[in-house]
Amino acid sequence: LKPFRHKLAFTNFAAFGPIGWTVSLAAMPLLQLILALWLQLYMQLISASPSLNVLQWNPHWECFAWNKNDCKGQAERQVKQWLPALDIDFANLIEFPDTSSILPAGWTALNAKCGLDTVSLVYNNRRWKPASLTGSRADGCMEASDRPFVIQNFESTSSSGSTDDQSGTGDASSVASMPSSIIVIGAHFPHPPAIQFATPRALLQEMVFATGTRDVILVAD
């Protein structure tokens, strides 16, 4: 698979500390300042060159099941903020029970569920659309009723060779440098030693042959 340039926005912080205790973002002004400075620096970096912007986030099931310090509400608000603020092309959201009411205009989710475990592969529908070719979508579970994944072939909404800006940023060069077709995998892998790639790997190989698309991004936890 040939590589291409993209940038990754990664966070796994919701409202849980390193040993499982809950914290409140509202009670941590220093942390808010650090996150704001990081966001400003990140936006400067991504504006320096054309890029794909990809987000991985897993607030963990405790955030929604226990909902301490309004963890669920904070997580949902962060999604609404991050997708447009970080100009995200693709995001893999894990353990969100329902993304239909939290995605801002311009983003759509493809969902997979195994038992209580959920994966939502979110895409910027102004730039990308699911391919209609046979074999361009696959999903499944890596364990019995657990650990879902979604594999989707996307096509650019820009016509081949177009430099029209679909992002609203006025930067036509970022669109011109993007591949016209890409396969994106959103997954929630089992923990070692149970981690295994056989099922998604086989389905990915089938999709590459079926669609002819060789640019692939894995967004996973």
Coordinates of N, CA and C in Angstrom, one line a residue:
L1 N 0.8 -1.2 0.0 CA 0.0 0.0 0.0 C 0.9 1.2 0.0
K2 N 0.6 2.2 -0.9 CA 1.5 3.3 -1.0 C 1.1 4.4 0.0
P3 N 2.1 5.0 0.6 CA 1.8 6.0 1.6 C 1.5 7.3 1.0
F4 N 0.7 8.2 1.7 CA 0.5 9.5 1.3 C 0.4 10.4 2.5
R5 N 0.6 11.7 2.4 CA 0.8 12.5 3.5 C -0.6 12.8 4.2
H6 N -0.6 12.7 5.5 CA -1.8 13.1 6.2 C -1.4 13.5 7.6
K7 N -2.3 14.2 8.3 CA -2.0 14.5 9.7 C -3.0 13.9 10.6
L8 N -2.6 13.7 11.8 CA -3.5 12.9 12.7 C -3.7 13.8 14.0
A9 N -5.0 14.0 14.3 CA -5.3 14.6 15.6 C -5.8 13.4 16.5
F10 N -5.0 13.2 17.6 CA -5.3 12.1 18.5 C -5.5 12.5 19.9
T11 N -6.6 12.0 20.5 CA -6.8 12.3 21.9 C -7.6 11.1 22.5
N12 N -7.3 10.7 23.7 CA -8.0 9.7 24.4 C -8.5 10.2 25.8
F13 N -8.5 11.5 25.9 CA -8.9 12.1 27.2 C -10.4 12.5 27.2
A14 N -11.1 12.0 28.2 CA -12.5 12.5 28.3 C -12.6 13.2 29.6
A15 N -13.0 12.4 30.6 CA -13.1 13.0 32.0 C -12.5 12.0 33.0
F16 N -11.6 11.1 32.5 CA -11.1 10.1 33.4 C -9.6 10.3 33.5
G17 N -9.1 10.2 34.7 CA -7.7 10.4 35.0 C -6.9 9.1 34.7
P18 N -5.6 9.1 34.9 CA -4.8 7.9 34.5 C -5.1 6.7 35.3
I19 N -5.7 6.8 36.5 CA -6.0 5.6 37.3 C -7.5 5.4 37.4
G20 N -8.3 6.1 36.6 CA -9.7 5.8 36.6 C -10.6 6.8 37.4
W21 N -10.0 7.7 38.1 CA -10.8 8.6 38.8 C -11.3 9.7 37.9
T22 N -12.5 10.3 38.2 CA -13.1 11.2 37.3 C -12.6 12.6 37.7
V23 N -12.5 13.5 36.7 CA -12.2 14.9 36.9 C -13.2 15.8 36.1
S24 N -13.2 17.0 36.4 CA -14.1 18.0 35.7 C -13.3 19.0 35.0
L25 N -13.5 19.1 33.7 CA -12.8 20.1 32.9 C -13.1 21.5 33.4
A26 N -14.3 21.7 33.8 CA -14.7 23.0 34.3 C -13.9 23.4 35.5
A27 N -13.4 22.4 36.3 CA -12.6 22.7 37.5 C -11.1 22.7 37.3
M28 N -10.7 22.7 36.0 CA -9.3 22.6 35.7 C -9.0 23.7 34.7
P29 N -8.9 25.0 35.1 CA -8.6 26.1 34.2 C -7.2 25.9 33.5
L30 N -6.2 25.4 34.2 CA -4.9 25.2 33.7 C -5.0 24.2 32.5
L31 N -5.7 23.1 32.7 CA -5.8 22.1 31.7 C -6.5 22.7 30.4
Q32 N -7.6 23.5 30.7 CA -8.3 24.1 29.6 C -7.3 25.1 28.8
L33 N -6.5 25.8 29.5 CA -5.5 26.7 28.8 C -4.5 25.9 28.0
I34 N -4.1 24.7 28.5 CA -3.1 23.9 27.8 C -3.8 23.3 26.5
L35 N -5.1 22.9 26.7 CA -5.8 22.3 25.5 C -6.0 23.4 24.5
A36 N -6.3 24.7 24.9 CA -6.5 25.8 24.0 C -5.3 26.1 23.2
L37 N -4.1 26.1 24.0 CA -2.8 26.4 23.3 C -2.5 25.3 22.3
W38 N -2.7 24.1 22.7 CA -2.5 22.9 21.8 C -3.3 23.1 20.5
L39 N -4.6 23.4 20.7 CA -5.5 23.5 19.5 C -5.0 24.7 18.6
Q40 N -4.6 25.8 19.2 CA -4.0 26.9 18.4 C -2.8 26.5 17.6
L41 N -1.9 25.8 18.3 CA -0.7 25.3 17.6 C -1.0 24.3 16.5
Y42 N -1.9 23.4 16.8 CA -2.3 22.4 15.8 C -2.9 23.1 14.6
M43 N -3.7 24.1 14.7 CA -4.3 24.7 13.6 C -3.3 25.4 12.8
Q44 N -2.2 26.0 13.4 CA -1.1 26.6 12.7 C -0.4 25.5 11.9
L45 N -0.2 24.4 12.5 CA 0.6 23.3 11.8 C -0.2 22.8 10.6
I46 N -1.5 22.6 10.7 CA -2.3 22.0 9.6 C -2.5 23.0 8.5
S47 N -2.4 24.3 8.8 CA -2.5 25.3 7.7 C -1.3 25.5 6.9
A48 N -0.2 24.9 7.4 CA 1.1 25.1 6.8 C 1.3 24.3 5.5
S49 N 0.5 23.2 5.4 CA 0.6 22.4 4.2 C -0.6 21.6 4.0
P50 N -0.9 21.1 2.7 CA -2.2 20.3 2.5 C -2.1 19.1 3.3
S51 N -3.3 18.7 3.8 CA -3.3 17.5 4.7 C -4.7 16.9 4.8
L52 N -4.7 15.6 5.2 CA -5.9 15.0 5.7 C -5.9 15.1 7.2
N53 N -7.0 15.4 7.8 CA -7.1 15.6 9.2 C -8.0 14.4 9.8
V54 N -7.4 13.7 10.7 CA -8.0 12.4 11.2 C -8.0 12.5 12.7
L55 N -9.2 12.1 13.3 CA -9.3 12.1 14.7 C -9.7 10.8 15.2
Q56 N -9.0 10.3 16.3 CA -9.4 9.1 17.0 C -9.7 9.5 18.4
W57 N -10.9 9.0 18.9 CA -11.3 9.4 20.3 C -12.2 8.3 20.9
N58 N -11.7 7.8 22.1 CA -12.5 6.8 22.8 C -12.6 7.3 24.3
P59 N -13.8 7.9 24.6 CA -14.0 8.3 26.0 C -14.1 7.2 27.0
H60 N -14.3 6.0 26.5 CA -14.5 4.7 27.3 C -15.9 4.6 27.8
W61 N -16.3 3.4 28.0 CA -17.7 3.2 28.3 C -18.2 3.8 29.6
E62 N -17.2 3.9 30.6 CA -17.6 4.5 31.9 C -18.1 5.9 31.8
C63 N -17.6 6.6 30.8 CA -18.1 8.0 30.6 C -19.6 8.1 30.3
F64 N -20.1 7.1 29.6 CA -21.5 7.1 29.3 C -22.3 6.3 30.3
A65 N -21.8 5.2 30.8 CA -22.5 4.4 31.8 C -22.6 5.1 33.2
W66 N -21.5 5.7 33.6 CA -21.5 6.3 34.9 C -21.8 7.8 34.9
N67 N -21.4 8.4 33.8 CA -21.7 9.8 33.6 C -21.3 10.7 34.7
K68 N -20.2 10.5 35.4 CA -19.8 11.4 36.5 C -19.3 12.7 35.9
N69 N -19.6 13.8 36.6 CA -19.2 15.1 36.2 C -19.7 15.4 34.8
D70 N -20.9 14.9 34.5 CA -21.5 15.1 33.1 C -20.5 14.7 32.0
C71 N -19.8 13.6 32.2 CA -18.9 13.1 31.2 C -19.5 13.0 29.9
K72 N -20.7 12.4 29.8 CA -21.4 12.2 28.5 C -21.6 13.5 27.8
G73 N -22.2 14.5 28.5 CA -22.4 15.8 27.9 C -21.2 16.4 27.4
Q74 N -20.1 16.4 28.2 CA -18.8 17.0 27.8 C -18.3 16.3 26.6
A75 N -18.4 15.0 26.6 CA -17.8 14.2 25.4 C -18.6 14.6 24.1
E76 N -19.9 14.7 24.2 CA -20.7 15.1 23.1 C -20.4 16.5 22.6
R77 N -20.3 17.4 23.6 CA -19.9 18.8 23.2 C -18.6 18.9 22.5
Q78 N -17.6 18.1 23.0 CA -16.3 18.1 22.4 C -16.3 17.7 20.9
V79 N -17.2 16.6 20.6 CA -17.3 16.2 19.3 C -17.8 17.3 18.4
K80 N -18.8 18.0 18.9 CA -19.4 19.1 18.1 C -18.4 20.2 17.9
Q81 N -17.5 20.4 18.8 CA -16.5 21.4 18.7 C -15.3 21.0 17.8
W82 N -14.8 19.8 18.1 CA -13.6 19.4 17.4 C -13.7 19.2 15.9
L83 N -14.8 18.6 15.5 CA -15.0 18.3 14.1 C -14.8 19.5 13.2
P84 N -15.5 20.6 13.4 CA -15.3 21.8 12.6 C -14.0 22.5 13.0
A85 N -13.6 22.6 14.3 CA -12.5 23.4 14.7 C -11.2 22.8 14.2
L86 N -11.1 21.4 14.1 CA -9.9 20.7 13.6 C -10.0 20.4 12.1
D87 N -11.2 20.8 11.5 CA -11.4 20.6 10.1 C -11.2 19.1 9.7
I88 N -11.9 18.3 10.4 CA -11.7 16.8 10.3 C -12.2 16.2 9.1
D89 N -11.4 15.4 8.4 CA -11.9 14.6 7.3 C -12.6 13.3 7.7
F90 N -11.9 12.6 8.6 CA -12.4 11.3 9.2 C -12.1 11.2 10.7
A91 N -13.1 10.7 11.4 CA -13.0 10.5 12.8 C -13.5 9.1 13.2
N92 N -12.8 8.4 14.1 CA -13.3 7.2 14.7 C -13.7 7.4 16.1
L93 N -15.0 7.4 16.4 CA -15.5 7.6 17.7 C -15.9 6.3 18.3
I94 N -15.4 5.9 19.5 CA -15.7 4.6 20.1 C -16.5 4.8 21.4
E95 N -17.5 3.9 21.5 CA -18.3 3.8 22.7 C -19.4 4.9 22.8
F96 N -19.6 5.8 21.8 CA -20.7 6.7 21.8 C -22.0 6.0 21.4
P97 N -22.9 5.9 22.3 CA -24.2 5.2 22.1 C -24.9 5.6 20.9
D98 N -24.9 7.0 20.6 CA -25.7 7.5 19.5 C -25.1 8.8 19.0
T99 N -24.6 8.8 17.8 CA -24.0 10.0 17.2 C -24.9 10.8 16.4
S100 N -26.2 10.3 16.2 CA -27.1 11.0 15.2 C -27.4 12.4 15.6
S101 N -27.4 12.7 17.0 CA -27.9 14.0 17.4 C -26.7 14.9 17.8
I102 N -25.5 14.4 17.7 CA -24.3 15.2 18.2 C -23.4 15.7 17.0
L103 N -23.6 15.1 15.8 CA -22.7 15.5 14.8 C -23.1 16.9 14.2
P104 N -22.2 17.8 14.0 CA -22.6 19.1 13.4 C -22.9 18.9 11.9
A105 N -23.5 19.8 11.3 CA -23.8 19.8 9.8 C -22.5 19.6 9.1
G106 N -22.5 18.7 8.1 CA -21.3 18.5 7.3 C -20.6 17.2 7.6
W107 N -21.0 16.5 8.7 CA -20.4 15.2 9.0 C -21.5 14.1 9.2
T108 N -21.1 12.9 8.7 CA -22.0 11.8 8.7 C -21.3 10.6 9.3
A109 N -22.0 9.7 10.0 CA -21.4 8.5 10.7 C -21.8 7.2 10.1
L110 N -20.9 6.3 9.9 CA -21.2 4.9 9.6 C -20.9 4.1 10.9
N111 N -21.9 3.4 11.4 CA -21.9 2.8 12.7 C -21.8 1.2 12.6
A112 N -21.0 0.7 13.5 CA -21.0 -0.8 13.7 C -21.1 -1.1 15.2
K113 N -21.9 -2.1 15.5 CA -22.1 -2.4 16.9 C -21.9 -3.9 17.2
C114 N -21.2 -4.3 18.2 CA -21.0 -5.7 18.6 C -21.3 -5.8 20.1
G115 N -22.4 -6.3 20.4 CA -22.8 -6.3 21.8 C -23.1 -4.9 22.3
L116 N -22.4 -4.5 23.3 CA -22.5 -3.1 23.8 C -21.4 -2.2 23.2
D117 N -20.5 -2.7 22.5 CA -19.4 -2.0 22.0 C -19.8 -1.3 20.6
T118 N -19.5 -0.1 20.5 CA -19.8 0.7 19.3 C -18.6 1.4 18.6
V119 N -18.6 1.5 17.3 CA -17.7 2.3 16.6 C -18.5 3.1 15.6
S120 N -18.1 4.4 15.5 CA -18.7 5.3 14.6 C -17.6 5.9 13.7
L121 N -17.6 5.5 12.4 CA -16.6 6.1 11.5 C -17.3 7.3 10.9
V122 N -16.8 8.5 11.2 CA -17.4 9.8 10.8 C -16.6 10.3 9.7
Y123 N -17.3 10.9 8.7 CA -16.6 11.5 7.5 C -17.2 12.8 7.2
N124 N -16.4 13.7 6.7 CA -16.8 15.0 6.2 C -17.5 14.8 4.9
N125 N -18.8 15.0 4.9 CA -19.6 14.7 3.7 C -19.5 15.8 2.6
R126 N -18.8 16.9 2.9 CA -18.6 17.9 1.9 C -17.4 17.6 1.0
R127 N -16.5 16.7 1.6 CA -15.3 16.3 0.8 C -15.4 14.9 0.3
W128 N -16.1 14.0 1.1 CA -16.1 12.6 0.8 C -17.5 12.0 0.8
K129 N -17.6 10.9 0.0 CA -18.9 10.2 0.0 C -18.5 8.7 -0.1
P130 N -19.3 7.8 0.5 CA -19.1 6.4 0.4 C -19.2 5.9 -1.0
A131 N -18.2 5.1 -1.5 CA -18.2 4.6 -2.8 C -19.4 3.7 -3.0
S132 N -19.9 3.7 -4.2 CA -21.1 2.8 -4.5 C -20.7 1.5 -5.1
L133 N -19.5 1.2 -5.4 CA -19.0 0.0 -6.0 C -19.3 -1.2 -5.0
T134 N -19.6 -2.3 -5.6 CA -19.8 -3.6 -4.9 C -18.5 -3.9 -4.1
G135 N -18.6 -4.2 -2.9 CA -17.4 -4.5 -2.1 C -16.7 -3.3 -1.5
S136 N -17.4 -2.2 -1.5 CA -16.8 -1.0 -0.9 C -17.1 -0.7 0.5
R137 N -17.8 -1.6 1.2 CA -18.2 -1.5 2.6 C -18.1 -2.8 3.3
A138 N -17.5 -2.9 4.5 CA -17.5 -4.1 5.3 C -17.4 -3.7 6.8
D139 N -18.0 -4.6 7.6 CA -17.9 -4.4 9.0 C -18.0 -5.7 9.7
G140 N -17.7 -5.8 11.0 CA -17.8 -7.0 11.7 C -17.3 -6.9 13.1
C141 N -17.2 -8.0 13.8 CA -16.7 -8.1 15.2 C -15.4 -8.9 15.3
M142 N -14.5 -8.4 16.0 CA -13.2 -9.1 16.2 C -13.2 -10.2 17.3
E143 N -14.2 -10.1 18.2 CA -14.5 -11.1 19.2 C -16.0 -11.3 19.2
A144 N -16.4 -12.4 19.8 CA -17.9 -12.7 19.9 C -18.6 -11.6 20.6
S145 N -19.5 -10.9 19.8 CA -20.3 -9.8 20.3 C -19.5 -8.7 21.0
D146 N -18.3 -8.4 20.4 CA -17.5 -7.4 21.0 C -16.5 -6.9 19.9
R147 N -15.9 -5.8 20.1 CA -14.8 -5.2 19.3 C -15.2 -5.0 17.8
P148 N -16.0 -4.0 17.5 CA -16.4 -3.8 16.2 C -15.4 -3.1 15.3
F149 N -15.6 -3.2 14.0 CA -14.8 -2.4 13.0 C -15.7 -2.1 11.8
V150 N -15.3 -1.0 11.1 CA -15.9 -0.6 9.9 C -14.8 -0.3 8.9
I151 N -15.0 -0.8 7.7 CA -14.1 -0.5 6.6 C -14.9 0.0 5.4
Q152 N -14.5 1.2 5.0 CA -15.3 1.9 3.9 C -14.4 2.5 2.9
N153 N -14.7 2.3 1.6 CA -14.0 3.0 0.5 C -14.8 4.3 0.3
F154 N -14.0 5.4 0.3 CA -14.6 6.7 0.1 C -14.1 7.3 -1.2
E155 N -14.9 8.1 -1.8 CA -14.5 8.9 -3.0 C -14.6 10.4 -2.7
S156 N -13.7 11.1 -3.3 CA -13.7 12.6 -3.1 C -15.0 13.1 -3.8
T157 N -15.6 14.1 -3.2 CA -16.7 14.8 -3.9 C -16.3 15.8 -4.9
S158 N -14.9 16.1 -5.0 CA -14.4 16.9 -6.1 C -14.2 16.1 -7.3
S159 N -14.5 16.6 -8.5 CA -14.2 15.9 -9.7 C -12.8 15.7 -9.9
S160 N -12.4 14.7 -10.7 CA -11.0 14.3 -10.9 C -10.2 15.5 -11.5
G161 N -9.2 15.8 -10.8 CA -8.3 16.9 -11.2 C -8.8 18.3 -10.8
S162 N -9.9 18.4 -10.1 CA -10.5 19.7 -9.7 C -9.7 20.3 -8.6
T163 N -9.6 21.6 -8.6 CA -9.0 22.3 -7.5 C -10.0 23.1 -6.7
D164 N -11.3 22.8 -6.9 CA -12.3 23.5 -6.2 C -12.2 23.2 -4.7
D165 N -12.3 24.3 -3.8 CA -12.2 24.1 -2.4 C -13.6 23.6 -1.8
Q166 N -13.6 22.4 -1.2 CA -14.8 21.9 -0.6 C -14.8 22.1 0.9
S167 N -13.8 22.7 1.5 CA -13.6 22.8 2.9 C -14.2 24.1 3.5
G168 N -14.4 25.1 2.6 CA -14.8 26.4 3.2 C -13.6 27.2 3.7
T169 N -12.4 26.7 3.6 CA -11.3 27.4 4.1 C -10.6 28.3 3.0
G170 N -11.0 28.2 1.8 CA -10.4 29.0 0.7 C -9.1 28.4 0.2
D171 N -8.7 27.2 0.7 CA -7.4 26.6 0.3 C -7.7 25.5 -0.7
A172 N -7.7 25.9 -2.0 CA -8.0 24.9 -3.0 C -6.8 23.9 -3.2
S173 N -5.6 24.2 -2.8 CA -4.5 23.3 -2.9 C -4.7 22.1 -2.1
S174 N -5.3 22.2 -0.9 CA -5.5 21.0 0.0 C -6.4 20.0 -0.7
V175 N -7.4 20.4 -1.5 CA -8.2 19.5 -2.2 C -7.5 18.9 -3.4
A176 N -6.7 19.7 -4.1 CA -6.0 19.2 -5.3 C -5.1 18.1 -4.9
S177 N -4.5 18.1 -3.7 CA -3.4 17.1 -3.3 C -4.0 15.9 -2.8
M178 N -5.3 15.8 -2.5 CA -5.9 14.6 -1.9 C -6.1 13.5 -2.9
P179 N -6.1 12.2 -2.5 CA -6.4 11.1 -3.4 C -7.9 11.2 -3.7
S180 N -8.2 10.7 -4.9 CA -9.6 10.7 -5.3 C -10.4 9.6 -4.7
S181 N -9.7 8.6 -4.2 CA -10.4 7.5 -3.5 C -9.5 7.0 -2.4
I182 N -10.2 6.6 -1.3 CA -9.4 6.2 -0.1 C -10.2 5.2 0.7
I183 N -9.5 4.2 1.3 CA -10.2 3.3 2.2 C -9.9 3.7 3.6
V184 N -10.9 3.8 4.5 CA -10.7 4.2 5.9 C -11.2 3.1 6.8
I185 N -10.5 2.7 7.8 CA -10.8 1.7 8.7 C -11.0 2.3 10.1
G186 N -12.2 2.2 10.7 CA -12.4 2.6 12.1 C -12.6 1.3 12.9
A187 N -11.8 1.1 14.0 CA -11.8 -0.1 14.7 C -11.6 0.1 16.2
H188 N -12.1 -0.9 17.0 CA -11.8 -0.9 18.4 C -11.2 -2.3 18.7
F189 N -9.9 -2.4 18.7 CA -9.2 -3.7 18.8 C -9.2 -4.2 20.2
P190 N -9.2 -5.6 20.3 CA -9.1 -6.2 21.6 C -7.8 -5.9 22.3
H191 N -7.7 -6.0 23.6 CA -6.4 -5.8 24.3 C -5.5 -7.1 24.1
P192 N -4.2 -6.9 24.1 CA -3.3 -8.0 24.1 C -3.5 -8.9 25.3
P193 N -3.3 -10.2 25.2 CA -2.8 -10.9 24.0 C -3.9 -11.3 23.0
A194 N -5.2 -10.9 23.3 CA -6.3 -11.3 22.4 C -6.3 -10.5 21.1
I195 N -5.5 -9.5 21.0 CA -5.6 -8.6 19.7 C -5.3 -9.5 18.5
Q196 N -6.1 -9.3 17.5 CA -6.0 -10.1 16.3 C -6.5 -9.2 15.1
F197 N -5.9 -9.4 13.9 CA -6.2 -8.6 12.7 C -6.7 -9.4 11.6
A198 N -6.9 -10.8 11.8 CA -7.2 -11.6 10.7 C -8.5 -11.2 9.9
T199 N -9.6 -11.0 10.6 CA -10.8 -10.7 9.9 C -10.8 -9.4 9.2
P200 N -10.4 -8.2 9.9 CA -10.4 -7.0 9.1 C -9.3 -7.0 8.0
R201 N -8.2 -7.7 8.3 CA -7.1 -7.8 7.2 C -7.7 -8.4 6.0
A202 N -8.4 -9.6 6.1 CA -8.9 -10.3 5.0 C -9.9 -9.4 4.2
L203 N -10.8 -8.7 5.0 CA -11.8 -7.9 4.3 C -11.2 -6.7 3.6
L204 N -10.1 -6.2 4.2 CA -9.4 -5.1 3.6 C -8.8 -5.5 2.3
Q205 N -8.2 -6.7 2.3 CA -7.5 -7.2 1.0 C -8.6 -7.4 0.0
E206 N -9.8 -7.9 0.3 CA -10.8 -8.1 -0.6 C -11.3 -6.7 -1.2
M207 N -11.4 -5.7 -0.3 CA -11.8 -4.4 -0.8 C -10.8 -3.7 -1.7
V208 N -9.5 -3.9 -1.4 CA -8.5 -3.3 -2.3 C -8.6 -3.9 -3.7
F209 N -8.8 -5.2 -3.8 CA -8.9 -5.8 -5.1 C -10.2 -5.5 -5.8
A210 N -11.3 -5.3 -5.0 CA -12.6 -5.0 -5.6 C -12.7 -3.6 -6.1
T211 N -12.1 -2.7 -5.4 CA -12.2 -1.3 -5.7 C -11.0 -0.7 -6.5
G212 N -9.9 -1.3 -6.3 CA -8.7 -0.8 -7.0 C -8.1 0.3 -6.2
T213 N -8.6 0.6 -5.0 CA -8.1 1.7 -4.1 C -7.0 1.1 -3.2
R214 N -5.8 1.8 -3.2 CA -4.7 1.3 -2.5 C -4.3 2.3 -1.4
D215 N -4.9 3.5 -1.3 CA -4.6 4.4 -0.2 C -5.5 4.0 1.0
V216 N -4.9 3.8 2.1 CA -5.6 3.2 3.3 C -5.2 4.0 4.6
I217 N -6.2 4.4 5.4 CA -5.9 4.9 6.7 C -6.6 4.0 7.7
L218 N -5.9 3.7 8.8 CA -6.4 3.0 9.9 C -6.5 4.0 11.1
V219 N -7.8 4.1 11.6 CA -8.0 5.0 12.7 C -8.6 4.1 13.8
A220 N -7.8 3.8 14.9 CA -8.3 2.8 15.8 C -7.7 3.0 17.2
D221 N -8.3 2.2 18.1 CA -7.8 2.2 19.5 C -7.6 0.7 19.8

